[in-house]
XYZ file of C-alpha atoms in Angstrom:
702
model
C 0.305 -0.307 -0.409
C 3.215 2.494 0.494
C 3.943 1.834 -3.000
C 0.693 2.825 -4.404
C 0.997 6.270 -2.400
C 4.145 6.892 -2.942
C 3.189 6.660 -6.712
C 0.147 8.558 -6.302
C 1.865 11.121 -4.891
C 3.552 12.034 -7.548
C 0.920 12.815 -9.343
C -0.901 16.063 -9.598
C -3.276 16.977 -6.694
C -6.603 16.174 -8.788
C -5.373 13.501 -10.462
C -3.946 11.745 -7.400
C -7.357 12.189 -5.568
C -9.272 10.860 -8.680
C -7.508 8.168 -9.199
C -7.821 7.184 -5.418
C -11.494 7.833 -5.322
C -11.939 5.398 -8.397
C -9.938 2.729 -6.681
C -12.753 2.624 -3.771
C -15.163 3.194 -6.254
C -13.732 -0.106 -8.254
C -13.710 -2.058 -4.741
C -17.019 -1.382 -3.790
C -18.626 -2.527 -7.004
C -16.119 -5.681 -7.126
C -18.511 -7.866 -4.724
C -21.939 -6.842 -6.850
C -19.993 -8.397 -10.530
C -21.738 -12.001 -9.707
C -25.054 -10.363 -9.165
C -25.476 -7.997 -11.908
C -25.599 -9.073 -15.645
C -22.027 -9.191 -17.339
C -22.694 -6.491 -20.063
C -23.258 -4.483 -16.965
C -19.880 -5.310 -15.086
C -18.049 -4.588 -18.279
C -19.370 -1.207 -19.167
C -19.049 -0.037 -15.660
C -15.496 -1.032 -15.916
C -15.056 0.840 -18.921
C -16.358 3.769 -17.628
C -14.068 3.558 -14.316
C -11.038 2.828 -16.888
C -11.847 5.593 -19.302
C -12.103 7.998 -16.385
C -8.771 6.950 -14.967
C -7.271 7.627 -18.079
C -8.539 11.231 -18.894
C -7.392 11.696 -14.698
C -4.022 10.571 -15.404
C -3.737 12.161 -19.088
C -5.100 15.402 -17.476
C -7.712 15.342 -20.921
C -10.987 16.939 -20.777
C -14.353 14.753 -19.718
C -16.734 13.930 -21.984
C -19.755 16.433 -22.874
C -22.774 16.301 -21.698
C -24.463 14.873 -24.857
C -22.043 12.224 -24.399
C -23.296 11.434 -20.944
C -26.653 11.692 -22.053
C -26.228 9.308 -24.287
C -24.344 6.637 -22.267
C -27.278 7.208 -19.290
C -30.023 6.380 -21.963
C -27.576 3.214 -22.861
C -27.362 2.381 -19.274
C -31.192 2.857 -18.381
C -32.285 1.133 -21.454
C -30.016 -2.101 -20.726
C -31.110 -2.266 -17.354
C -34.985 -2.458 -18.754
C -34.291 -4.498 -21.503
C -32.770 -7.291 -19.235
C -35.208 -7.223 -16.075
C -38.034 -5.723 -17.970
C -38.232 -3.357 -14.708
C -36.434 -0.607 -13.454
C -38.009 -1.898 -9.747
C -36.731 -4.384 -7.559
C -33.497 -5.424 -6.053
C -31.702 -6.548 -8.979
C -32.839 -3.849 -11.921
C -32.121 -1.320 -9.090
C -28.955 -2.576 -7.762
C -27.509 -2.757 -11.589
C -28.532 0.869 -12.197
C -26.864 2.020 -8.781
C -23.866 0.764 -10.248
C -23.761 1.790 -13.507
C -25.057 5.243 -12.098
C -22.344 5.322 -9.987
C -19.640 4.798 -12.499
C -21.193 7.358 -15.114
C -20.863 10.156 -12.314
C -17.281 9.495 -12.335
C -17.540 10.851 -15.692
C -18.808 14.412 -14.184
C -16.608 15.077 -11.236
C -16.065 18.511 -12.095
C -16.513 20.447 -9.027
C -16.946 19.616 -5.212
C -20.638 19.191 -5.493
C -20.126 16.557 -8.202
C -17.660 14.789 -6.034
C -20.493 14.832 -3.014
C -22.661 12.816 -4.721
C -19.783 10.012 -6.113
C -19.882 9.994 -2.390
C -23.424 9.536 -1.498
C -23.872 6.970 -4.415
C -20.834 5.150 -3.250
C -22.200 4.614 0.584
C -25.271 3.764 -0.943
C -23.781 1.275 -3.017
C -21.123 -0.092 -0.381
C -24.803 -1.113 1.405
C -26.188 -2.802 -1.527
C -23.368 -5.592 -1.074
C -24.964 -6.745 1.956
C -28.327 -7.560 -0.225
C -26.767 -10.636 -1.565
C -24.413 -11.299 0.760
C -23.627 -10.311 5.116
C -20.932 -12.745 5.397
C -17.689 -11.956 7.294
C -15.750 -11.516 4.584
C -18.306 -8.916 2.769
C -18.274 -7.091 6.078
C -14.852 -6.804 6.118
C -14.613 -5.928 2.388
C -16.801 -3.183 2.979
C -15.532 -1.942 6.081
C -12.350 -0.668 4.319
C -14.525 0.426 1.488
C -16.155 2.634 4.233
C -12.557 3.614 5.356
C -11.661 4.991 1.394
C -14.770 6.770 0.892
C -14.190 8.549 4.362
C -10.220 9.334 3.317
C -11.649 10.678 -0.260
C -14.083 12.686 1.243
C -12.156 14.107 4.263
C -9.496 14.907 1.484
C -12.381 16.476 -0.701
C -12.672 19.035 2.324
C -8.785 19.967 2.077
C -8.889 21.801 -0.712
C -5.700 24.144 -0.219
C -2.250 22.796 -0.520
C -1.942 19.162 -1.125
C -2.060 17.360 1.491
C -0.957 14.049 1.720
C -3.488 11.077 1.714
C -2.023 9.157 4.855
C -2.806 12.085 6.544
C -6.744 12.069 5.274
C -6.814 8.358 6.017
C -5.450 9.033 9.482
C -8.570 11.494 10.286
C -10.822 9.013 8.591
C -9.913 5.872 10.827
C -9.895 8.747 13.576
C -13.335 8.994 12.834
C -14.504 5.562 12.425
C -12.992 4.769 16.250
C -14.744 8.215 17.318
C -17.941 6.771 15.837
C -17.478 2.942 16.496
C -18.521 3.296 20.480
C -22.457 4.785 18.449
C -22.688 2.352 16.015
C -22.222 -0.903 19.167
C -24.666 1.105 20.876
C -26.947 0.990 18.576
C -26.452 -2.286 16.916
C -26.959 -3.809 20.721
C -30.265 -1.790 21.574
C -31.680 -0.482 18.763
C -35.196 -2.459 18.641
C -35.398 -4.936 15.931
C -39.060 -4.989 15.308
C -40.308 -6.965 12.419
C -41.208 -6.192 9.620
C -39.152 -2.529 9.966
C -36.177 -4.923 10.367
C -33.818 -7.231 8.252
C -32.962 -7.488 4.880
C -34.389 -9.021 2.107
C -33.949 -12.707 2.071
C -34.380 -13.661 -1.246
C -31.824 -15.924 -3.020
C -29.484 -15.582 -0.277
C -29.517 -19.271 -0.022
C -27.025 -22.113 -1.554
C -28.332 -25.526 -2.665
C -28.085 -28.391 -0.423
C -30.489 -31.391 -0.248
C -33.132 -31.653 -2.480
C -36.403 -32.759 -2.150
C -35.977 -35.889 -4.272
C -32.822 -37.874 -4.925
C -31.091 -39.132 -8.267
C -28.359 -42.215 -8.081
C -25.144 -40.316 -8.040
C -26.484 -36.431 -6.860
C -25.332 -36.829 -3.125
C -22.213 -38.328 -4.561
C -21.687 -34.921 -6.125
C -22.576 -32.937 -2.957
C -20.270 -34.869 -1.440
C -17.598 -33.108 -3.070
C -18.785 -29.874 -1.168
C -16.963 -29.162 2.058
C -19.161 -25.972 2.923
C -20.695 -25.653 6.281
C -24.440 -27.042 6.095
C -25.203 -26.541 9.850
C -23.652 -26.351 13.221
C -24.850 -27.559 16.442
C -23.991 -26.529 20.300
C -25.594 -29.301 22.604
C -26.325 -28.624 25.926
C -24.354 -31.270 27.888
C -24.723 -30.959 31.912
C -21.890 -33.658 32.341
C -20.217 -32.890 29.433
C -19.729 -35.471 27.848
C -20.380 -35.399 23.820
C -22.702 -37.631 22.140
C -21.148 -40.522 19.577
C -20.933 -39.336 16.049
C -22.784 -42.438 15.015
C -25.743 -41.274 16.855
C -26.044 -37.846 14.716
C -28.456 -38.746 12.678
C -29.452 -35.063 10.998
C -33.214 -35.875 9.212
C -33.928 -34.886 5.850
C -36.465 -35.561 3.172
C -38.244 -38.878 3.404
C -38.261 -40.798 -0.280
C -40.558 -43.739 -1.288
C -41.496 -43.601 -4.230
C -39.393 -44.812 -7.475
C -39.578 -44.090 -11.173
C -36.620 -46.351 -11.732
C -34.336 -43.764 -11.819
C -35.394 -40.802 -9.492
C -36.594 -40.860 -5.352
C -39.116 -39.045 -4.652
C -41.568 -38.267 -1.502
C -45.018 -39.888 -0.982
C -47.492 -37.075 -0.952
C -47.047 -33.486 -2.788
C -46.355 -31.558 0.515
C -42.710 -32.564 0.839
C -42.027 -31.363 -2.932
C -43.632 -27.599 -2.112
C -46.963 -27.943 -1.164
C -49.007 -26.112 1.336
C -47.082 -27.182 4.996
C -50.414 -26.627 6.745
C -52.028 -29.499 4.892
C -50.027 -31.655 6.959
C -52.068 -33.012 9.490
C -51.633 -37.012 9.612
C -49.784 -38.128 12.852
C -46.632 -39.588 12.849
C -47.130 -42.213 15.582
C -44.260 -41.328 17.364
C -43.166 -42.544 20.864
C -40.215 -41.357 23.010
C -38.410 -42.513 25.485
C -34.606 -42.460 27.663
C -33.094 -38.562 28.290
C -33.650 -36.225 25.840
C -30.863 -34.201 23.896
C -31.053 -30.628 23.689
C -28.814 -28.299 21.430
C -28.793 -25.629 19.400
C -28.588 -25.702 15.604
C -27.451 -22.782 12.951
C -28.579 -23.727 9.515
C -27.125 -22.253 6.881
C -29.532 -20.974 4.263
C -30.446 -23.966 1.624
C -33.613 -22.382 -0.354
C -35.836 -25.402 1.064
C -38.560 -25.535 3.573
C -37.569 -27.965 5.841
C -35.513 -27.987 9.234
C -32.334 -30.433 9.607
C -32.897 -32.066 13.222
C -31.934 -35.461 14.905
C -33.874 -38.279 15.143
C -36.201 -38.022 16.586
C -37.659 -34.960 18.056
C -41.380 -34.583 18.831
C -41.870 -31.148 20.242
C -41.740 -27.899 17.645
C -38.028 -26.648 17.852
C -37.903 -22.964 18.659
C -38.014 -20.838 16.127
C -37.538 -16.666 15.759
C -40.586 -14.859 15.036
C -42.047 -14.988 11.555
C -41.275 -18.773 10.984
C -43.757 -21.929 11.573
C -42.874 -25.270 11.426
C -44.937 -28.791 11.545
C -44.087 -32.560 11.532
C -44.870 -34.564 8.533
C -45.883 -38.398 9.354
C -42.097 -39.242 8.277
C -40.699 -36.946 10.793
C -39.885 -34.191 8.683
C -40.087 -30.581 10.282
C -41.512 -28.264 7.789
C -41.379 -24.787 8.200
C -44.096 -22.037 6.619
C -41.480 -20.375 4.153
C -37.820 -21.517 2.750
C -34.978 -21.387 4.889
C -33.183 -18.188 2.744
C -30.697 -16.670 5.297
C -28.815 -18.352 8.302
C -31.469 -19.428 11.005
C -31.071 -20.299 14.320
C -33.044 -22.633 16.299
C -33.316 -24.925 19.570
C -34.495 -28.069 19.728
C -34.700 -31.419 21.730
C -34.753 -34.840 20.397
C -34.529 -38.602 21.624
C -32.004 -41.050 20.511
C -34.457 -43.882 21.572
C -38.041 -43.618 19.887
C -40.407 -45.404 17.541
C -42.765 -44.160 15.202
C -45.107 -45.156 12.391
C -47.742 -47.928 12.689
C -46.735 -51.413 14.612
C -49.425 -53.539 12.771
C -49.396 -53.897 8.951
C -52.148 -51.797 7.534
C -53.244 -50.589 3.795
C -51.045 -47.426 4.238
C -47.636 -49.775 4.064
C -48.550 -51.059 0.442
C -47.025 -47.641 -1.351
C -43.928 -48.669 0.355
C -43.717 -51.666 -1.446
C -44.107 -50.912 -4.932
C -41.388 -50.971 -7.673
C -41.526 -49.915 -11.243
C -42.316 -52.543 -13.347
C -39.284 -53.348 -16.088
C -36.685 -52.670 -13.837
C -34.308 -54.445 -12.543
C -34.860 -57.920 -13.111
C -31.862 -59.418 -11.690
C -32.448 -57.809 -8.404
C -36.274 -59.137 -8.024
C -34.582 -62.939 -8.968
C -32.151 -62.249 -5.985
C -34.640 -61.009 -4.061
C -36.797 -64.497 -4.280
C -33.966 -66.417 -4.044
C -33.226 -64.942 -0.356
C -36.743 -65.531 0.572
C -36.532 -69.347 -0.282
C -33.239 -69.662 1.349
C -33.302 -67.283 4.554
C -33.728 -69.621 7.274
C -37.010 -68.483 9.358
C -38.519 -70.289 12.291
C -41.848 -71.741 12.012
C -44.531 -69.261 12.728
C -42.302 -66.371 12.810
C -42.029 -63.335 11.399
C -39.292 -63.482 8.329
C -38.801 -59.990 7.410
C -35.808 -59.146 10.447
C -34.305 -62.965 9.225
C -34.429 -60.961 5.549
C -33.066 -57.744 6.291
C -30.025 -59.402 7.950
C -29.474 -61.676 5.069
C -29.740 -58.337 2.555
C -26.948 -56.465 5.277
C -24.917 -60.113 5.645
C -24.575 -60.507 1.119
C -23.460 -56.646 1.467
C -21.156 -57.413 3.996
C -19.244 -60.443 2.394
C -20.307 -59.592 -1.514
C -17.037 -57.692 -1.954
C -18.767 -54.143 -2.367
C -17.344 -51.521 -2.026
C -17.571 -47.437 -0.702
C -16.397 -44.977 -2.933
C -17.462 -41.354 -4.835
C -16.749 -42.669 -8.340
C -18.605 -45.682 -8.854
C -19.024 -44.467 -12.823
C -22.269 -43.645 -14.309
C -25.158 -46.319 -13.587
C -27.785 -46.777 -15.841
C -31.197 -48.038 -16.449
C -31.223 -51.205 -13.927
C -29.188 -49.479 -11.232
C -29.864 -51.731 -8.569
C -28.987 -54.683 -10.743
C -25.450 -52.999 -11.998
C -24.747 -52.346 -8.305
C -25.457 -56.021 -7.016
C -24.143 -57.989 -9.717
C -22.071 -55.767 -11.996
C -20.127 -52.883 -10.322
C -19.894 -53.661 -6.679
C -19.606 -50.497 -5.731
C -21.193 -47.137 -4.799
C -21.828 -44.047 -2.565
C -24.262 -44.340 0.080
C -27.523 -42.985 -2.325
C -26.426 -46.111 -4.228
C -26.177 -48.985 -1.561
C -29.444 -47.337 -0.172
C -31.528 -47.618 -3.029
C -30.372 -50.803 -4.366
C -30.763 -52.063 -0.778
C -34.575 -50.551 -0.501
C -35.246 -52.443 -4.084
C -34.433 -55.382 -3.006
C -36.264 -55.110 0.499
C -39.577 -54.577 -1.449
C -38.555 -57.044 -3.913
C -38.638 -59.172 -1.091
C -42.078 -57.612 0.108
C -40.658 -55.674 2.935
C -42.036 -52.072 3.167
C -38.959 -49.759 2.895
C -38.065 -46.322 2.229
C -34.879 -43.563 1.856
C -33.829 -41.162 4.519
C -31.679 -38.463 3.244
C -29.596 -36.060 5.288
C -26.604 -35.308 7.129
C -24.946 -37.885 9.325
C -21.759 -37.351 11.679
C -20.218 -34.139 12.253
C -17.026 -32.793 13.678
C -16.087 -30.134 17.045
C -14.304 -27.157 15.983
C -11.592 -27.016 18.931
C -11.803 -23.742 18.740
C -14.971 -22.539 19.813
C -16.748 -26.415 20.338
C -19.664 -26.278 17.937
C -20.086 -29.693 16.099
C -19.620 -28.517 12.157
C -21.725 -30.911 9.881
C -20.726 -30.215 6.068
C -22.116 -30.740 2.819
C -19.976 -33.521 2.450
C -21.551 -35.055 5.684
C -24.889 -35.772 3.349
C -25.561 -39.155 3.414
C -28.445 -41.868 2.958
C -30.066 -44.618 4.959
C -32.899 -46.350 4.944
C -35.910 -47.261 7.413
C -37.235 -50.642 7.177
C -40.940 -51.423 8.902
C -41.184 -54.213 11.267
C -44.264 -55.784 12.461
C -44.509 -54.599 16.333
C -41.415 -51.843 15.904
C -42.486 -49.548 13.594
C -40.286 -48.155 11.258
C -36.987 -49.290 12.079
C -33.545 -47.100 10.675
C -31.079 -49.684 8.905
C -28.168 -48.182 7.296
C -26.645 -50.503 5.205
C -23.707 -48.150 4.040
C -22.344 -49.496 7.565
C -22.601 -52.942 6.644
C -20.030 -52.086 3.493
C -18.025 -49.264 5.045
C -18.382 -49.330 8.687
C -16.002 -46.468 9.520
C -18.537 -44.103 7.311
C -20.770 -44.371 10.428
C -18.415 -45.465 13.597
C -15.219 -44.096 13.617
C -16.050 -41.200 11.104
C -14.156 -41.813 8.119
C -15.102 -39.968 4.919
C -14.217 -40.101 1.461
C -12.485 -37.224 0.063
C -11.921 -36.386 -3.549
C -8.487 -35.917 -4.858
C -6.715 -32.663 -4.389
C -6.005 -30.163 -6.993
C -2.774 -28.728 -7.809
C -3.314 -25.578 -5.227
C -3.972 -27.836 -2.281
C -1.281 -29.740 -3.083
C 1.202 -27.096 -3.212
C -0.080 -25.629 0.030
C -0.002 -28.711 1.723
C 3.640 -29.251 0.617
C 4.325 -25.737 2.039
C 1.974 -25.736 5.091
C 1.908 -28.897 7.337
C -1.664 -30.610 7.319
C -1.832 -29.919 11.098
C -1.659 -26.447 10.732
C -3.977 -25.960 7.507
C -6.674 -28.100 10.049
C -5.966 -25.575 12.713
C -6.284 -22.184 10.915
C -9.506 -23.654 9.090
C -10.823 -24.188 12.799
C -9.868 -20.332 13.906
C -11.517 -18.923 10.692
C -15.102 -21.225 10.835
C -14.749 -20.359 14.386
C -14.995 -16.610 13.581
C -17.663 -17.394 10.668
C -19.798 -18.797 13.134
C -19.584 -16.249 15.464
C -20.166 -13.795 13.105
C -23.440 -15.739 12.661
C -24.207 -16.386 16.284
C -23.767 -12.452 17.635
C -24.588 -10.414 14.309
C -26.594 -11.998 11.592
C -28.540 -13.777 13.995
C -28.902 -11.089 16.845
C -32.707 -11.247 17.097
C -34.884 -9.457 18.886
C -34.474 -12.074 22.046
C -30.685 -11.764 22.507
C -31.693 -8.176 22.661
C -34.002 -8.969 25.537
C -31.328 -11.861 26.920
C -28.999 -8.596 27.263
C -31.185 -6.991 29.271
C -32.300 -9.740 31.543
C -28.517 -9.708 32.348
C -28.300 -5.847 33.444
C -31.144 -6.671 35.795
C -34.516 -6.536 34.079
C -36.763 -8.599 35.324
C -39.578 -8.532 32.106
C -37.852 -6.604 29.576
C -39.574 -5.257 26.505
C -38.925 -3.281 23.322
C -39.665 -0.003 24.994
C -36.975 -1.041 28.035
C -34.674 -0.803 24.809
C -35.583 2.480 23.592
C -35.310 3.989 27.113
C -31.626 2.334 27.740
C -30.236 3.312 24.546
C -31.443 7.009 24.836
C -30.063 6.969 28.247
C -26.556 5.704 27.041
C -26.864 8.315 23.696
C -27.566 11.102 26.567
C -24.692 10.064 28.642
C -22.340 9.616 25.822
C -23.056 13.542 24.644
C -23.048 14.864 28.260
C -19.649 12.761 28.939
C -18.310 14.084 25.868
C -19.419 17.796 26.763
C -17.930 17.333 29.951
C -14.608 16.707 28.552
C -14.302 19.454 26.299
C -15.150 22.318 28.712
C -12.660 20.502 31.288
C -9.982 20.063 28.134
C -10.696 23.946 27.447
C -10.085 24.657 31.448
C -7.117 22.545 31.507
C -5.270 23.715 28.899
C -4.648 26.662 26.693
C -6.256 26.374 22.975
C -3.693 29.147 21.478
C -0.353 27.548 23.215
C -1.892 23.684 21.793
C -2.314 25.332 18.561
C 1.393 27.034 18.198
C 2.825 23.543 19.770
C 1.372 21.513 17.262
C 2.703 23.923 14.854
C 6.296 23.675 15.886
C 5.846 20.049 15.720
C 4.904 20.100 12.472
C 7.920 22.480 11.598
C 10.336 19.998 13.086
C 8.906 17.302 11.126
C 9.706 19.529 7.913
C 12.988 20.024 9.187
C 13.051 23.049 11.000
C 13.021 22.423 14.547
C 12.657 25.785 16.675
C 12.642 26.212 20.492
C 9.812 26.602 22.468
C 10.356 30.012 24.003
C 10.296 31.733 20.539
C 7.384 33.661 19.760
C 5.221 33.702 16.976
C 6.654 36.441 14.924
C 10.228 35.046 15.568
C 9.060 31.780 14.283
C 7.701 33.353 11.261
C 11.158 34.950 10.269
C 12.655 31.504 10.717
C 10.517 29.904 8.308
C 10.872 32.445 5.901
C 14.391 32.408 5.930
C 14.430 28.599 6.358
C 11.883 27.704 3.364
C 11.517 31.010 1.368
C 8.401 32.742 -0.358
C 6.598 29.451 -0.676
C 6.387 30.050 3.515
C 4.675 32.937 3.013
C 1.206 31.979 4.086
C 2.391 30.223 6.721
C 4.593 33.206 7.999
C 1.167 35.565 7.745
C -0.945 33.208 9.926
C 2.253 33.245 12.124
C 1.660 36.898 12.490
C -1.937 36.606 12.686
C -1.527 34.049 15.771
C 0.720 36.728 17.496
C -1.907 39.707 17.020
C -4.868 37.503 18.327
C -2.756 36.936 21.575
C -0.615 40.219 22.356
C -2.527 43.121 19.701
C -5.432 45.150 21.322
C -8.968 43.980 20.042
C -9.643 46.326 17.194
C -12.612 48.757 18.155
C -16.276 47.178 16.337
C -14.230 43.716 15.514
C -16.730 41.491 14.182
C -15.152 38.175 15.578
C -14.464 37.288 19.267
C -11.013 36.103 20.545
C -12.291 32.573 20.583
C -13.982 32.703 17.334
C -10.700 34.147 15.390
C -8.912 31.404 17.413
C -11.325 29.032 15.706
C -11.135 30.427 12.425
C -7.433 30.386 12.907
C -7.240 26.683 13.849
C -9.359 25.421 10.787
C -7.148 27.642 8.285
C -4.442 25.610 9.802
C -5.395 22.725 7.931
C -5.593 24.160 4.649
C -2.395 25.927 5.139
C 0.460 24.860 2.178
C 2.913 23.138 4.946
C 5.992 22.860 3.711
C 7.339 18.475 3.134
C 9.147 16.594 5.077
C 12.717 16.527 4.733
C 13.863 13.258 3.561
C 15.989 11.361 6.417
C 19.181 11.558 5.175
C 19.007 15.108 4.202
C 18.145 15.684 7.490
C 21.003 14.265 8.870
C 23.131 15.807 6.222
C 21.767 19.049 7.642
C 22.454 17.950 11.316
C 26.066 17.230 10.421
C 26.558 20.664 8.825
C 25.085 22.366 11.948
C 27.182 20.486 14.165
C 30.500 21.013 12.115
C 29.600 24.953 12.046
C 29.388 25.019 8.431
């Protein structure tokens, strides 16, 4: 950054300030490139580069007709692309183009002010698309750049360095930080006034159906699906093998794709889910808090089985389907935090065979003939005690074939054809979890057993930095449920029969590392990479917990911690007003105390002396302003005439008698001189080697 400032300092003042402002504008626009049309990004980039070229070469700006034509193109292009000029996407595209166009009209301070405020507005528009920690850090840097340019625009005299303006902007940001923190903590979050638009903010995860091979592709994604914090009084964490986060339940198969039986799980009205789940729980519950990343679906991910509705924020409602899937009244489009209670020991579904279970034995005609033959063979060869239910023995026979038949767990099983179950059982003998689960359910149904597929996530890992369990998209899993008489639906994970480490010791398949990852692992030890990753994810989790999910409930928790018995949002307003009033009174008291303790005239003179010393002219403390003015003129020559005149005015303010009928009081005159001091054409500091030579000449009497 220092080399950049050095290069800018060699340009004329106007060109330097313009190029710096263009760089800040470009920094603000870059994160919006994925969210605006490609032509708009190219158009804005061309305008900024054109303006930079004009500034660097000192060329005149384009005329009004050119600007009018460009504006018409921008508006017409936006309208044709979005068929409207309203809405988030069209509005952001238009504001980006207007900001780039306005830089071509940057002639006076008024134009600069318009660019600044358009820049602030565009900066805020980044949060309409992403509220992540990297976005916040990038926009904080952009805010510093805009404030630096704004401070620089208010220093029109001379050629003040950019670093001086940046230090002033940084000081302003630090002074405003306590007020910002107080407003963030205590400003009431009252829906629907609070919050950002949340459409299309999510990322894809599990889908409402399953094609063989889809979860294998999802397992290559190492992104985070959810985070979990357990409430464990004894400090004992649950085993990884018990962490089955339940997602969509799939029972309808057409030979290629598994889908839910009812239309509600495919996007139908969530309130239509009214049939009972027949859930019975026992044992001690597992209490936990989930931070769910946006997945654009209207369901929640909870550990099997959660009988009570999860604690959702205001605006969300949930209902449990007969398959134990908790569905919400709207899709999860932003980070969502909720509390839940699950029972690892549970039983659900009918205990006796009825007509509703027939749908879980259906298979499409004309598919997987060899699997159907295998099912008939197992039914004939599996020994069953007289009068006993053959279903448990048949399930164990299918699992035994998986254990002993040479089947392999892999992320790259190849492309399956029409008869996917036949290919798995007889040809390839390898697959990922959904290949195994699909073939297993087809075999069980061919033997007459009700069976279905459950998709979701299994396992997780503890972040050693913050103690949260992290569940990634690579933990996506598919398992099966089989109906057994007297037991209901029973979880059977056929993948554990092929690869016990997938569930027991949490051995995940990983895609081969790319060239960049291999190079990083060569330079940095894998342990250090994992530690850095844990720290970064803990920071992101803290951002999600305390910033993005700082809801009104957490605000009221803060008030309870401060001693409020039954806090409400009016208490927030009163406390915030009291803090702001106390801050204002404290600032006023400090200002009065400082004025009484220190002479502002002497402080201004001392600042001038320090500034001259940095420029290469150290002066003794007893020297009066008039003598300082003579020394300045003798040392710096005619260029220092404005500074010498200012010093003489400072001495007259102190020692000369006030003129009759003076328009200003001495205090006002001192304030005027202080403001003028900032705009004086100060001599530039001498390089270090020149100062050293000057000191040597003075010491040698030369």
